[in-house]
Short mmCIF file of C-alpha atoms in Angstrom, two decimals:
data_model
loop_
_atom_site.label_atom_id
_atom_site.label_comp_id
_atom_site.label_asym_id
_atom_site.label_seq_id
_atom_site.Cartn_x
_atom_site.Cartn_y
_atom_site.Cartn_z
CA UNK A 487 125.56 114.00 25.42
CA UNK A 488 123.63 113.27 22.21
CA UNK A 489 122.44 116.44 20.55
CA UNK A 490 119.00 116.46 18.92
CA UNK A 491 117.25 119.06 16.76
CA UNK A 492 115.85 120.49 20.03
CA UNK A 493 119.36 121.30 21.33
CA UNK A 494 121.85 124.05 20.26
CA UNK A 495 121.83 122.94 16.60
CA UNK A 496 118.19 123.95 16.35
CA UNK A 497 118.80 127.23 18.15
CA UNK A 498 121.49 128.15 15.63
CA UNK A 499 119.05 127.55 12.80
CA UNK A 500 116.38 129.59 14.58
CA UNK A 501 118.77 132.48 14.98
CA UNK A 502 119.44 132.34 11.25
CA UNK A 503 115.70 132.38 10.57
CA UNK A 504 113.50 129.30 10.38
CA UNK A 505 109.99 129.03 8.95
CA UNK A 506 106.94 127.45 10.58
CA UNK A 507 107.01 124.37 8.31
CA UNK A 508 110.56 123.61 9.38
CA UNK A 509 109.72 124.05 13.06
CA UNK A 510 106.85 121.60 12.59
CA UNK A 511 109.18 119.18 10.80
CA UNK A 512 111.68 119.31 13.67
CA UNK A 513 108.93 118.37 16.12
CA UNK A 514 108.10 115.30 14.01
CA UNK A 515 111.56 114.07 13.02
CA UNK A 516 114.16 113.51 15.72
CA UNK A 517 115.45 109.99 15.11
CA UNK A 518 116.50 108.84 11.64
CA UNK A 519 117.42 105.26 10.76
CA UNK A 520 119.56 104.68 7.67
CA UNK A 521 119.52 101.17 6.18
CA UNK A 522 122.90 100.37 4.63
CA UNK A 523 126.42 101.54 5.46
CA UNK A 524 127.93 101.70 1.97
CA UNK A 525 128.93 104.82 0.08
CA UNK A 526 125.41 106.27 0.00
CA UNK A 527 124.38 105.01 3.43
CA UNK A 528 127.35 106.46 5.30
CA UNK A 529 127.01 109.73 3.38
CA UNK A 530 123.35 110.03 4.37
CA UNK A 531 124.24 109.26 8.01
CA UNK A 532 126.92 111.95 7.79
CA UNK A 533 124.57 114.76 6.73
CA UNK A 534 121.81 113.86 9.20
CA UNK A 535 124.24 113.57 12.12
CA UNK A 536 125.92 116.83 11.18
CA UNK A 537 122.51 118.53 11.24
CA UNK A 538 121.88 117.36 14.80
CA UNK A 539 119.59 114.38 14.30
CA UNK A 540 119.90 111.17 16.28
CA UNK A 541 121.04 108.64 13.65
CA UNK A 542 120.74 104.85 13.72
CA UNK A 543 122.98 103.22 11.11
CA UNK A 544 121.75 99.70 10.34
CA UNK A 545 123.58 96.96 8.44
CA UNK A 546 123.82 93.20 8.86
CA UNK A 547 127.63 93.52 8.88
CA UNK A 548 129.14 95.24 11.94
CA UNK A 549 132.58 95.41 10.31
CA UNK A 550 131.09 97.32 7.38
CA UNK A 551 129.54 99.82 9.79
CA UNK A 552 132.81 100.23 11.68
CA UNK A 553 134.48 101.02 8.36
CA UNK A 554 131.66 103.45 7.52
CA UNK A 555 132.18 105.37 10.78
CA UNK A 556 135.89 105.71 9.94
CA UNK A 557 134.95 107.00 6.47
CA UNK A 558 132.55 109.56 7.94
CA UNK A 559 135.28 110.73 10.31
CA UNK A 560 137.76 111.16 7.44
CA UNK A 561 135.21 113.06 5.36
CA UNK A 562 134.51 115.34 8.32
CA UNK A 563 138.26 115.86 8.71
CA UNK A 564 138.28 117.30 5.19
CA UNK A 565 135.54 119.70 6.25
CA UNK A 566 137.59 120.72 9.30
CA UNK A 567 140.61 121.34 7.04
CA UNK A 568 138.47 123.52 4.78
CA UNK A 569 137.08 125.43 7.75
CA UNK A 570 133.47 124.38 7.17
CA UNK A 571 133.36 122.28 10.34
CA UNK A 572 135.04 122.54 13.74
CA UNK A 573 136.63 119.69 15.68
CA UNK A 574 133.98 120.14 18.37
CA UNK A 575 131.12 119.95 15.86
CA UNK A 576 132.72 116.89 14.27
CA UNK A 577 132.86 115.14 17.66
CA UNK A 578 129.23 116.05 18.37
CA UNK A 579 128.11 114.76 14.96
CA UNK A 580 129.91 111.43 15.34
CA UNK A 581 128.36 111.06 18.81
CA UNK A 582 124.92 111.26 17.19
CA UNK A 583 125.48 107.98 15.31
CA UNK A 584 124.73 104.56 16.80
CA UNK A 585 125.12 101.27 14.88
CA UNK A 586 122.72 98.31 14.82
CA UNK A 587 122.73 94.88 13.23
CA UNK A 588 119.13 94.27 14.35
CA UNK A 589 116.53 95.93 12.12
CA UNK A 590 113.92 95.74 14.87
CA UNK A 591 116.14 97.59 17.34
CA UNK A 592 117.27 100.12 14.75
CA UNK A 593 113.76 101.25 13.79
CA UNK A 594 111.68 100.84 16.96
CA UNK A 595 111.72 104.59 17.71
CA UNK A 596 112.49 105.94 14.22
CA UNK A 597 110.55 108.93 12.91
CA UNK A 598 112.10 108.53 9.46
CA UNK A 599 113.81 105.58 7.79
CA UNK A 600 116.01 106.12 4.73
CA UNK A 601 116.78 102.87 2.89
CA UNK A 602 120.11 102.95 1.04
CA UNK A 603 120.59 99.29 0.13
CA UNK A 604 121.65 97.82 -3.21
CA UNK A 605 119.57 98.85 -6.25
CA UNK A 606 117.62 95.60 -6.40
CA UNK A 607 113.81 95.57 -6.48
CA UNK A 608 113.39 92.24 -4.66
CA UNK A 609 115.72 93.34 -1.86
CA UNK A 610 113.97 96.68 -1.48
CA UNK A 611 110.52 95.09 -1.37
CA UNK A 612 111.75 92.71 1.35
CA UNK A 613 113.20 95.59 3.37
CA UNK A 614 110.05 97.73 3.09
CA UNK A 615 107.80 94.81 3.99
CA UNK A 616 109.88 94.31 7.13
CA UNK A 617 110.00 98.04 7.88
CA UNK A 618 106.23 98.31 7.60
CA UNK A 619 105.82 95.54 10.17
CA UNK A 620 108.47 96.82 12.60
CA UNK A 621 108.23 100.63 12.47
CA UNK A 622 105.81 102.75 14.51
CA UNK A 623 102.74 103.90 12.55
CA UNK A 624 104.06 107.47 12.45
CA UNK A 625 107.31 106.49 10.71
CA UNK A 626 107.92 107.82 7.20
CA UNK A 627 109.66 105.30 4.94
CA UNK A 628 112.01 106.78 2.33
CA UNK A 629 114.12 105.04 -0.28
CA UNK A 630 117.31 106.34 -1.87
CA UNK A 631 116.56 104.41 -5.08
CA UNK A 632 117.79 106.05 -8.27
CA UNK A 633 115.28 104.39 -10.59
CA UNK A 634 112.92 101.85 -8.97
CA UNK A 635 109.23 102.76 -8.73
CA UNK A 636 108.24 104.32 -5.41
CA UNK A 637 104.65 103.27 -6.07
CA UNK A 638 105.68 99.64 -6.51
CA UNK A 639 107.72 99.68 -3.30
CA UNK A 640 104.88 101.41 -1.41
CA UNK A 641 102.35 98.82 -2.61
CA UNK A 642 104.08 96.24 -0.42
CA UNK A 643 103.33 98.25 2.73
CA UNK A 644 100.16 99.20 4.60
CA UNK A 645 101.26 102.84 4.65
CA UNK A 646 101.71 103.89 0.99
CA UNK A 647 100.93 107.50 1.93
CA UNK A 648 104.07 107.55 4.08
CA UNK A 649 106.43 106.11 1.44
CA UNK A 650 108.55 108.53 -0.59
CA UNK A 651 111.81 108.70 -2.54
CA UNK A 652 114.83 110.67 -1.28
CA UNK A 653 117.40 110.29 -4.02
CA UNK A 654 120.65 111.76 -2.68
CA UNK A 655 123.56 112.35 -5.05
CA UNK A 656 127.06 110.92 -4.61
CA UNK A 657 129.12 112.07 -2.73
CA UNK A 658 126.29 112.88 -0.34
CA UNK A 659 128.12 115.34 1.97
CA UNK A 660 129.19 117.42 -1.05
CA UNK A 661 126.35 117.26 -3.58
CA UNK A 662 123.50 119.70 -2.93
CA UNK A 663 120.66 118.03 -4.85
CA UNK A 664 118.10 115.67 -3.36
CA UNK A 665 115.51 114.40 -5.85
CA UNK A 666 112.28 113.87 -3.90
CA UNK A 667 109.96 111.39 -5.62
CA UNK A 668 106.26 111.16 -4.90
CA UNK A 669 104.69 107.73 -5.22
CA UNK A 670 101.17 107.63 -6.62
CA UNK A 671 99.73 107.52 -3.08
CA UNK A 672 102.28 109.67 -1.19
CA UNK A 673 100.52 112.13 1.15
CA UNK A 674 101.03 115.83 0.44
CA UNK A 675 101.93 116.41 4.09
CA UNK A 676 104.70 113.81 3.84
CA UNK A 677 106.10 115.48 0.74
CA UNK A 678 106.08 118.86 2.50
CA UNK A 679 107.83 117.46 5.56
CA UNK A 680 110.54 115.72 3.53
CA UNK A 681 110.96 118.89 1.43
CA UNK A 682 111.51 121.00 4.56
CA UNK A 683 113.79 118.37 6.08
CA UNK A 684 115.95 118.34 2.94
CA UNK A 685 116.35 122.11 3.10
CA UNK A 686 117.27 121.86 6.80
CA UNK A 687 120.08 119.46 5.85
CA UNK A 688 121.52 122.20 3.65
CA UNK A 689 120.43 120.46 0.45
CA UNK A 690 118.31 121.65 -2.47
CA UNK A 691 115.09 119.61 -2.80
CA UNK A 692 113.47 119.05 -6.20
CA UNK A 693 110.10 117.26 -6.22
CA UNK A 694 109.26 114.95 -9.14
CA UNK A 695 106.68 112.27 -9.88
CA UNK A 696 107.10 108.52 -10.11
CA UNK A 697 108.02 107.56 -13.67
CA UNK A 698 110.92 105.28 -14.69
CA UNK A 699 114.25 106.97 -13.93
CA UNK A 700 112.42 109.97 -12.43
CA UNK A 701 114.18 113.05 -13.93
CA UNK A 702 117.86 112.60 -13.05
CA UNK A 703 118.37 109.16 -14.56
CA UNK A 704 115.74 109.44 -17.26
CA UNK A 705 117.96 112.14 -18.79
CA UNK A 706 121.44 111.12 -17.58
CA UNK A 707 121.42 107.40 -18.33
CA UNK A 708 120.36 107.63 -21.99
CA UNK A 709 123.15 110.22 -22.41
CA UNK A 710 125.68 107.78 -20.93
CA UNK A 711 124.24 104.91 -22.98
CA UNK A 712 124.49 107.01 -26.17
CA UNK A 713 128.14 107.76 -25.38
CA UNK A 714 128.77 104.01 -25.00
CA UNK A 715 126.97 103.34 -28.30
CA UNK A 716 129.18 105.95 -30.01
CA UNK A 717 132.26 104.17 -28.61
CA UNK A 718 130.84 100.76 -29.59
CA UNK A 719 130.25 101.94 -33.17
CA UNK A 720 133.74 103.41 -33.48
CA UNK A 721 132.60 107.01 -33.89
CA UNK A 722 135.28 108.18 -31.45
CA UNK A 723 137.46 106.95 -28.60
CA UNK A 724 136.94 107.17 -24.84
CA UNK A 725 139.13 110.23 -24.38
CA UNK A 726 137.62 112.05 -27.36
CA UNK A 727 134.01 111.43 -26.29
CA UNK A 728 134.66 112.64 -22.74
CA UNK A 729 136.74 115.64 -23.84
CA UNK A 730 134.05 116.80 -26.28
CA UNK A 731 131.40 116.68 -23.56
CA UNK A 732 133.64 118.40 -21.00
CA UNK A 733 134.98 121.19 -23.19
CA UNK A 734 132.08 121.56 -25.61
CA UNK A 735 129.13 121.15 -23.21
CA UNK A 736 130.81 122.27 -19.96
CA UNK A 737 130.21 118.93 -18.22
CA UNK A 738 132.56 118.61 -15.22
CA UNK A 739 133.08 114.93 -16.04
CA UNK A 740 132.71 113.10 -19.34
CA UNK A 741 129.88 110.54 -19.64
CA UNK A 742 132.20 107.52 -19.80
CA UNK A 743 134.22 108.65 -16.79
CA UNK A 744 130.96 109.34 -14.96
CA UNK A 745 129.68 105.87 -15.87
CA UNK A 746 132.80 104.36 -14.29
CA UNK A 747 132.23 106.48 -11.18
CA UNK A 748 128.55 105.48 -10.88
CA UNK A 749 129.30 101.83 -11.65
CA UNK A 750 128.62 100.22 -15.03
CA UNK A 751 126.49 97.57 -13.31
CA UNK A 752 124.30 100.32 -11.86
CA UNK A 753 124.05 102.05 -15.26
CA UNK A 754 123.06 98.74 -16.86
CA UNK A 755 120.43 98.10 -14.19
CA UNK A 756 118.90 101.57 -14.60
CA UNK A 757 118.81 101.29 -18.39
CA UNK A 758 116.93 98.01 -18.00
CA UNK A 759 114.44 99.73 -15.67
CA UNK A 760 113.89 102.45 -18.30
CA UNK A 761 113.64 99.90 -21.11
CA UNK A 762 111.08 97.77 -19.28
CA UNK A 763 109.20 100.73 -17.79
CA UNK A 764 108.66 102.60 -21.06
CA UNK A 765 108.69 99.62 -23.42
CA UNK A 766 110.71 101.72 -25.87
CA UNK A 767 113.71 100.33 -27.74
CA UNK A 768 115.56 103.65 -27.45
CA UNK A 769 116.23 102.80 -23.80
CA UNK A 770 117.82 99.40 -24.54
CA UNK A 771 121.29 99.21 -22.92
CA UNK A 772 124.26 99.18 -25.32
CA UNK A 773 125.68 95.73 -26.05
CA UNK A 774 129.13 96.98 -25.02
CA UNK A 775 127.73 98.03 -21.63
CA UNK A 776 126.09 94.63 -21.16
CA UNK A 777 129.28 92.79 -22.12
CA UNK A 778 131.46 94.84 -19.77
CA UNK A 779 129.09 94.21 -16.86
CA UNK A 780 128.89 90.48 -17.58
CA UNK A 781 132.72 90.36 -17.70
CA UNK A 782 133.00 92.13 -14.32
CA UNK A 783 134.35 95.47 -15.54
CA UNK A 784 132.27 97.84 -13.42
CA UNK A 785 134.47 100.93 -13.33
CA UNK A 786 135.90 102.38 -10.12
CA UNK A 787 134.49 99.65 -7.87
CA UNK A 788 136.23 96.86 -9.82
CA UNK A 789 139.36 98.83 -10.75
CA UNK A 790 138.65 99.04 -14.49
CA UNK A 791 135.89 100.13 -16.83
CA UNK A 792 136.48 102.63 -19.63
CA UNK A 793 139.43 103.81 -17.54
CA UNK A 794 141.89 102.08 -15.21
CA UNK A 795 141.32 103.11 -11.59
CA UNK A 796 144.21 102.70 -9.16
CA UNK A 797 143.41 103.39 -5.48
CA UNK A 798 144.99 106.67 -4.38
CA UNK A 799 145.73 107.81 -7.94
CA UNK A 800 143.90 110.66 -9.71
CA UNK A 801 145.46 109.89 -13.10
CA UNK A 802 142.89 109.36 -15.85
CA UNK A 803 144.20 106.40 -17.85
CA UNK A 804 142.08 104.91 -20.62
CA UNK A 805 141.76 101.12 -20.45
CA UNK A 806 144.05 99.31 -22.90
CA UNK A 807 140.93 97.82 -24.47
CA UNK A 808 140.04 101.26 -25.79
CA UNK A 809 143.46 102.73 -26.57
CA UNK A 810 143.64 101.75 -30.27
CA UNK A 811 143.92 104.95 -32.34
CA UNK A 812 143.94 103.71 -35.93
CA UNK A 813 144.11 107.22 -37.38
CA UNK A 814 147.61 107.83 -35.97
CA UNK A 815 150.48 107.39 -38.47
#
């Protein structure tokens, strides 16, 4: 039997104490459609299903969704091993998820849609135009974009007040932050509902306004870009730059390693959004970053960026392209 927020999951939350806003949210949001089954999409499905929502995973590729379900199961297995999830709760959560290759079928009864497709403005505009035409009037349309204007996306719908950003962090089941981005026309009631929903998922919501890069990437990406510029100019090597930031500034991961993890193509795309959005040369992507992306060195997803990434290995090995240490005798 599919469990919804009206079933035992909700009762457990009520016993722990639940405010009136959250009760109201649970009456409005029961079915959530997630567009995309990649790393972010399957992670978002995971947290909604685990919280008792009916989840529709939508992708044009059924094989990709089948793989995503396996990934969700493996990630839940880790939670079972750690004692944060039971086998019974895992089975219930997986039963909440249904897959669809038809957008129309996936969204016809959705209360909330979370788009987690590739970070491409034209693709997102196409998706939101279609969503606006296919979704019920009540449906809130959220995007997991990390940099693209919510206002611009919303302008291609007839419901800009119901369009909002829900920027989850990777890996979604682990990371607590959700950056909630108001478009220029987003209704206050929608922001409140999404805020309460985020808290119900066990995440920490932070509300920001719609400017290029929002807060997370407006600060993070120039830091990463500056680290790449320092490497490009020969100030220090990959290992030295990352070690200084980890040991000196208490960052859990150095900026170059983080860039590989995010994807250098994604970093390049976001820097271009910042550069165009602000019209300020300080946001121009480093030439080294542009060259690596054009050559197909994207980091983890391609197997090599600033480091070499071997599937199944946790060893941090600097790419041979950056191993020259001229100061050594």
